[in-house]
Amino acid sequence: MTLPVNAFKRGLRDGRSQIGIWNTIPGPVVTELLAGAGFDWVLLDTEHALTDIPDIFAMLQAVAAYPVSAVVRPQTNDTVLIKRLLDHGAQTLLLPYVQSAAEAEAAVRAMRYAPRGVRGVSGMTRASRYGAIPDYVQRAEEELCLLVQVETAEALSQIEAIAAVDGVDGLFIGPSDLAASMGHPGNARHPEVVAAIDDAIRRIVATGKAAGILTLDPAYARHCLELGTRFTAVGVDMALLRAAASDLAKAFGRGA
């Protein structure tokens, strides 16, 4: 058995634009539905969702049957959480709230086995197909992809330093947290925030690393794509469900 190819990472390297969707509802059913919807990648979120480590295992299995890439977001930039998600077979991680090059370097070390990192070694994990991939430990790093979130004004000031860290494949802008850090909580469309995001995308692109974002505004998503984002999430499962349910209720004279 051979090491699975990380199509998402290959896409970033080839400069392809990849469109994604956020999965916040725990369990494999919604994940499998989203996996078959036609997106390039599905973000399995454990930071702002009920989803936890045991849920991720089945959700990764659900994605595996489809031509779509799974990206997993841990609760935080933590060595133990990273180790567990990688052992479960996650190949791409999106780490929230990375503020500096030092924090990005710590994440890289957590992704790599010694002597280049500190990831713990276990032979019987889903990642190595329970030992069926004989050279997994030697080759795992080839197919692992690390994305870091820059989501405060302070982090935006460190874009070039973070992007320069070997092992960081992409930088993702978090509009909502950025807006709050800039004094505009709940208003990610404030002109100052939009200007900061546009500038950040241009700066990330200039470093040669991939830029990413989540926005539920289709027009702004296309604007970000024009600026050069290479992994762009355009929807959230809970938001889509609520909007569809509300519209249906209103069609029958009900709802808020």
PDB file of N, CA, C and O in Angstrom, residues 140-180:
ATOM      1  N   ALA A 140       5.723  10.623   5.248  1.00  0.00           N
ATOM      2  CA  ALA A 140       4.479  11.311   5.596  1.00  0.00           C
ATOM      3  C   ALA A 140       4.530  12.800   5.294  1.00  0.00           C
ATOM      4  O   ALA A 140       3.567  13.393   4.791  1.00  0.00           O
ATOM      5  N   GLU A 141       5.652  13.416   5.604  1.00  0.00           N
ATOM      6  CA  GLU A 141       5.790  14.870   5.450  1.00  0.00           C
ATOM      7  C   GLU A 141       5.545  15.332   4.012  1.00  0.00           C
ATOM      8  O   GLU A 141       5.073  16.453   3.787  1.00  0.00           O
ATOM      9  N   GLU A 142       5.818  14.469   3.034  1.00  0.00           N
ATOM     10  CA  GLU A 142       5.653  14.835   1.628  1.00  0.00           C
ATOM     11  C   GLU A 142       4.212  15.230   1.313  1.00  0.00           C
ATOM     12  O   GLU A 142       3.971  16.097   0.474  1.00  0.00           O
ATOM     13  N   GLU A 143       3.269  14.569   1.971  1.00  0.00           N
ATOM     14  CA  GLU A 143       1.865  14.779   1.644  1.00  0.00           C
ATOM     15  C   GLU A 143       1.094  15.541   2.731  1.00  0.00           C
ATOM     16  O   GLU A 143      -0.132  15.647   2.648  1.00  0.00           O
ATOM     17  N   LEU A 144       1.788  16.063   3.735  1.00  0.00           N
ATOM     18  CA  LEU A 144       1.125  16.867   4.757  1.00  0.00           C
ATOM     19  C   LEU A 144       1.142  18.332   4.345  1.00  0.00           C
ATOM     20  O   LEU A 144       2.122  18.823   3.770  1.00  0.00           O
ATOM     21  N   CYS A 145       0.062  19.022   4.660  1.00  0.00           N
ATOM     22  CA  CYS A 145      -0.097  20.418   4.247  1.00  0.00           C
ATOM     23  C   CYS A 145      -0.513  21.231   5.469  1.00  0.00           C
ATOM     24  O   CYS A 145      -1.462  20.871   6.168  1.00  0.00           O
ATOM     25  N   LEU A 146       0.192  22.325   5.713  1.00  0.00           N
ATOM     26  CA  LEU A 146      -0.085  23.170   6.871  1.00  0.00           C
ATOM     27  C   LEU A 146      -0.567  24.554   6.430  1.00  0.00           C
ATOM     28  O   LEU A 146       0.135  25.272   5.719  1.00  0.00           O
ATOM     29  N   LEU A 147      -1.770  24.888   6.872  1.00  0.00           N
ATOM     30  CA  LEU A 147      -2.350  26.208   6.641  1.00  0.00           C
ATOM     31  C   LEU A 147      -2.480  26.891   8.000  1.00  0.00           C
ATOM     32  O   LEU A 147      -2.862  26.267   8.981  1.00  0.00           O
ATOM     33  N   VAL A 148      -2.155  28.176   8.060  1.00  0.00           N
ATOM     34  CA  VAL A 148      -2.255  28.902   9.321  1.00  0.00           C
ATOM     35  C   VAL A 148      -3.173  30.102   9.141  1.00  0.00           C
ATOM     36  O   VAL A 148      -3.191  30.740   8.089  1.00  0.00           O
ATOM     37  N   GLN A 149      -3.949  30.388  10.184  1.00  0.00           N
ATOM     38  CA  GLN A 149      -4.868  31.519  10.133  1.00  0.00           C
ATOM     39  C   GLN A 149      -4.220  32.779  10.681  1.00  0.00           C
ATOM     40  O   GLN A 149      -3.704  32.784  11.800  1.00  0.00           O
ATOM     41  N   VAL A 150      -4.280  33.844   9.893  1.00  0.00           N
ATOM     42  CA  VAL A 150      -3.883  35.176  10.357  1.00  0.00           C
ATOM     43  C   VAL A 150      -5.186  35.952  10.494  1.00  0.00           C
ATOM     44  O   VAL A 150      -5.833  36.289   9.516  1.00  0.00           O
ATOM     45  N   GLU A 151      -5.584  36.201  11.739  1.00  0.00           N
ATOM     46  CA  GLU A 151      -6.929  36.718  11.965  1.00  0.00           C
ATOM     47  C   GLU A 151      -6.993  37.862  12.965  1.00  0.00           C
ATOM     48  O   GLU A 151      -8.042  38.120  13.558  1.00  0.00           O
ATOM     49  N   THR A 152      -5.870  38.557  13.141  1.00  0.00           N
ATOM     50  CA  THR A 152      -5.852  39.779  13.939  1.00  0.00           C
ATOM     51  C   THR A 152      -4.977  40.798  13.227  1.00  0.00           C
ATOM     52  O   THR A 152      -4.172  40.447  12.358  1.00  0.00           O
ATOM     53  N   ALA A 153      -5.122  42.053  13.629  1.00  0.00           N
ATOM     54  CA  ALA A 153      -4.278  43.091  13.045  1.00  0.00           C
ATOM     55  C   ALA A 153      -2.802  42.812  13.318  1.00  0.00           C
ATOM     56  O   ALA A 153      -1.941  43.046  12.468  1.00  0.00           O
ATOM     57  N   GLU A 154      -2.526  42.281  14.503  1.00  0.00           N
ATOM     58  CA  GLU A 154      -1.137  41.936  14.851  1.00  0.00           C
ATOM     59  C   GLU A 154      -0.596  40.860  13.926  1.00  0.00           C
ATOM     60  O   GLU A 154       0.534  40.941  13.436  1.00  0.00           O
ATOM     61  N   ALA A 155      -1.403  39.831  13.670  1.00  0.00           N
ATOM     62  CA  ALA A 155      -0.962  38.751  12.800  1.00  0.00           C
ATOM     63  C   ALA A 155      -0.742  39.250  11.375  1.00  0.00           C
ATOM     64  O   ALA A 155       0.212  38.826  10.705  1.00  0.00           O
ATOM     65  N   LEU A 156      -1.604  40.150  10.895  1.00  0.00           N
ATOM     66  CA  LEU A 156      -1.424  40.683   9.552  1.00  0.00           C
ATOM     67  C   LEU A 156      -0.099  41.409   9.412  1.00  0.00           C
ATOM     68  O   LEU A 156       0.529  41.386   8.343  1.00  0.00           O
ATOM     69  N   SER A 157       0.360  42.029  10.489  1.00  0.00           N
ATOM     70  CA  SER A 157       1.646  42.730  10.433  1.00  0.00           C
ATOM     71  C   SER A 157       2.813  41.757  10.327  1.00  0.00           C
ATOM     72  O   SER A 157       3.939  42.165   9.999  1.00  0.00           O
ATOM     73  N   GLN A 158       2.542  40.458  10.590  1.00  0.00           N
ATOM     74  CA  GLN A 158       3.602  39.445  10.570  1.00  0.00           C
ATOM     75  C   GLN A 158       3.500  38.517   9.354  1.00  0.00           C
ATOM     76  O   GLN A 158       4.146  37.469   9.323  1.00  0.00           O
ATOM     77  N   ILE A 159       2.720  38.882   8.369  1.00  0.00           N
ATOM     78  CA  ILE A 159       2.472  37.990   7.233  1.00  0.00           C
ATOM     79  C   ILE A 159       3.756  37.508   6.576  1.00  0.00           C
ATOM     80  O   ILE A 159       3.941  36.304   6.342  1.00  0.00           O
ATOM     81  N   GLU A 160       4.634  38.411   6.259  1.00  0.00           N
ATOM     82  CA  GLU A 160       5.854  38.013   5.549  1.00  0.00           C
ATOM     83  C   GLU A 160       6.716  37.073   6.384  1.00  0.00           C
ATOM     84  O   GLU A 160       7.283  36.100   5.869  1.00  0.00           O
ATOM     85  N   ALA A 161       6.810  37.337   7.684  1.00  0.00           N
ATOM     86  CA  ALA A 161       7.614  36.474   8.565  1.00  0.00           C
ATOM     87  C   ALA A 161       6.987  35.092   8.696  1.00  0.00           C
ATOM     88  O   ALA A 161       7.688  34.069   8.667  1.00  0.00           O
ATOM     89  N   ILE A 162       5.669  35.039   8.826  1.00  0.00           N
ATOM     90  CA  ILE A 162       4.985  33.751   8.935  1.00  0.00           C
ATOM     91  C   ILE A 162       5.106  32.972   7.630  1.00  0.00           C
ATOM     92  O   ILE A 162       5.372  31.767   7.627  1.00  0.00           O
ATOM     93  N   ALA A 163       4.923  33.651   6.520  1.00  0.00           N
ATOM     94  CA  ALA A 163       4.998  32.989   5.216  1.00  0.00           C
ATOM     95  C   ALA A 163       6.393  32.448   4.925  1.00  0.00           C
ATOM     96  O   ALA A 163       6.545  31.482   4.175  1.00  0.00           O
ATOM     97  N   ALA A 164       7.399  33.049   5.533  1.00  0.00           N
ATOM     98  CA  ALA A 164       8.783  32.625   5.294  1.00  0.00           C
ATOM     99  C   ALA A 164       9.145  31.336   6.035  1.00  0.00           C
ATOM    100  O   ALA A 164      10.204  30.751   5.781  1.00  0.00           O
ATOM    101  N   VAL A 165       8.283  30.881   6.926  1.00  0.00           N
ATOM    102  CA  VAL A 165       8.568  29.665   7.705  1.00  0.00           C
ATOM    103  C   VAL A 165       8.482  28.444   6.798  1.00  0.00           C
ATOM    104  O   VAL A 165       7.448  28.206   6.155  1.00  0.00           O
ATOM    105  N   ASP A 166       9.546  27.673   6.734  1.00  0.00           N
ATOM    106  CA  ASP A 166       9.548  26.437   5.957  1.00  0.00           C
ATOM    107  C   ASP A 166       8.536  25.464   6.542  1.00  0.00           C
ATOM    108  O   ASP A 166       8.548  25.186   7.745  1.00  0.00           O
ATOM    109  N   GLY A 167       7.654  24.970   5.697  1.00  0.00           N
ATOM    110  CA  GLY A 167       6.623  24.048   6.160  1.00  0.00           C
ATOM    111  C   GLY A 167       5.241  24.657   6.203  1.00  0.00           C
ATOM    112  O   GLY A 167       4.249  23.933   6.327  1.00  0.00           O
ATOM    113  N   VAL A 168       5.150  25.967   6.099  1.00  0.00           N
ATOM    114  CA  VAL A 168       3.848  26.638   5.994  1.00  0.00           C
ATOM    115  C   VAL A 168       3.470  26.691   4.522  1.00  0.00           C
ATOM    116  O   VAL A 168       4.184  27.267   3.710  1.00  0.00           O
ATOM    117  N   ASP A 169       2.338  26.094   4.174  1.00  0.00           N
ATOM    118  CA  ASP A 169       1.918  26.025   2.779  1.00  0.00           C
ATOM    119  C   ASP A 169       0.943  27.128   2.384  1.00  0.00           C
ATOM    120  O   ASP A 169       0.835  27.462   1.207  1.00  0.00           O
ATOM    121  N   GLY A 170       0.228  27.677   3.365  1.00  0.00           N
ATOM    122  CA  GLY A 170      -0.750  28.705   3.033  1.00  0.00           C
ATOM    123  C   GLY A 170      -1.149  29.505   4.258  1.00  0.00           C
ATOM    124  O   GLY A 170      -1.024  29.046   5.394  1.00  0.00           O
ATOM    125  N   LEU A 171      -1.613  30.721   4.007  1.00  0.00           N
ATOM    126  CA  LEU A 171      -2.084  31.614   5.064  1.00  0.00           C
ATOM    127  C   LEU A 171      -3.538  31.951   4.780  1.00  0.00           C
ATOM    128  O   LEU A 171      -3.888  32.371   3.669  1.00  0.00           O
ATOM    129  N   PHE A 172      -4.361  31.759   5.800  1.00  0.00           N
ATOM    130  CA  PHE A 172      -5.803  31.938   5.679  1.00  0.00           C
ATOM    131  C   PHE A 172      -6.237  33.139   6.510  1.00  0.00           C
ATOM    132  O   PHE A 172      -5.867  33.259   7.683  1.00  0.00           O
ATOM    133  N   ILE A 173      -7.022  34.016   5.916  1.00  0.00           N
ATOM    134  CA  ILE A 173      -7.499  35.208   6.614  1.00  0.00           C
ATOM    135  C   ILE A 173      -8.854  34.919   7.246  1.00  0.00           C
ATOM    136  O   ILE A 173      -9.769  34.433   6.576  1.00  0.00           O
ATOM    137  N   GLY A 174      -8.973  35.210   8.541  1.00  0.00           N
ATOM    138  CA  GLY A 174     -10.235  35.061   9.246  1.00  0.00           C
ATOM    139  C   GLY A 174     -10.925  36.403   9.381  1.00  0.00           C
ATOM    140  O   GLY A 174     -10.588  37.190  10.270  1.00  0.00           O
ATOM    141  N   PRO A 175     -11.884  36.729   8.512  1.00  0.00           N
ATOM    142  CA  PRO A 175     -12.483  38.071   8.490  1.00  0.00           C
ATOM    143  C   PRO A 175     -13.176  38.480   9.783  1.00  0.00           C
ATOM    144  O   PRO A 175     -13.053  39.635  10.221  1.00  0.00           O
ATOM    145  N   SER A 176     -13.895  37.568  10.424  1.00  0.00           N
ATOM    146  CA  SER A 176     -14.672  37.950  11.608  1.00  0.00           C
ATOM    147  C   SER A 176     -13.779  38.333  12.780  1.00  0.00           C
ATOM    148  O   SER A 176     -13.982  39.368  13.433  1.00  0.00           O
ATOM    149  N   ASP A 177     -12.776  37.502  13.062  1.00  0.00           N
ATOM    150  CA  ASP A 177     -11.862  37.833  14.148  1.00  0.00           C
ATOM    151  C   ASP A 177     -11.022  39.057  13.812  1.00  0.00           C
ATOM    152  O   ASP A 177     -10.711  39.866  14.696  1.00  0.00           O
ATOM    153  N   LEU A 178     -10.662  39.190  12.552  1.00  0.00           N
ATOM    154  CA  LEU A 178      -9.911  40.368  12.149  1.00  0.00           C
ATOM    155  C   LEU A 178     -10.730  41.629  12.384  1.00  0.00           C
ATOM    156  O   LEU A 178     -10.227  42.628  12.917  1.00  0.00           O
ATOM    157  N   ALA A 179     -11.997  41.591  12.012  1.00  0.00           N
ATOM    158  CA  ALA A 179     -12.871  42.747  12.213  1.00  0.00           C
ATOM    159  C   ALA A 179     -12.945  43.117  13.693  1.00  0.00           C
ATOM    160  O   ALA A 179     -12.861  44.305  14.057  1.00  0.00           O
ATOM    161  N   ALA A 180     -13.076  42.108  14.557  1.00  0.00           N
ATOM    162  CA  ALA A 180     -13.145  42.378  15.991  1.00  0.00           C
ATOM    163  C   ALA A 180     -11.848  42.999  16.495  1.00  0.00           C
ATOM    164  O   ALA A 180     -11.862  43.951  17.284  1.00  0.00           O
TER     165      ALA A 180
END
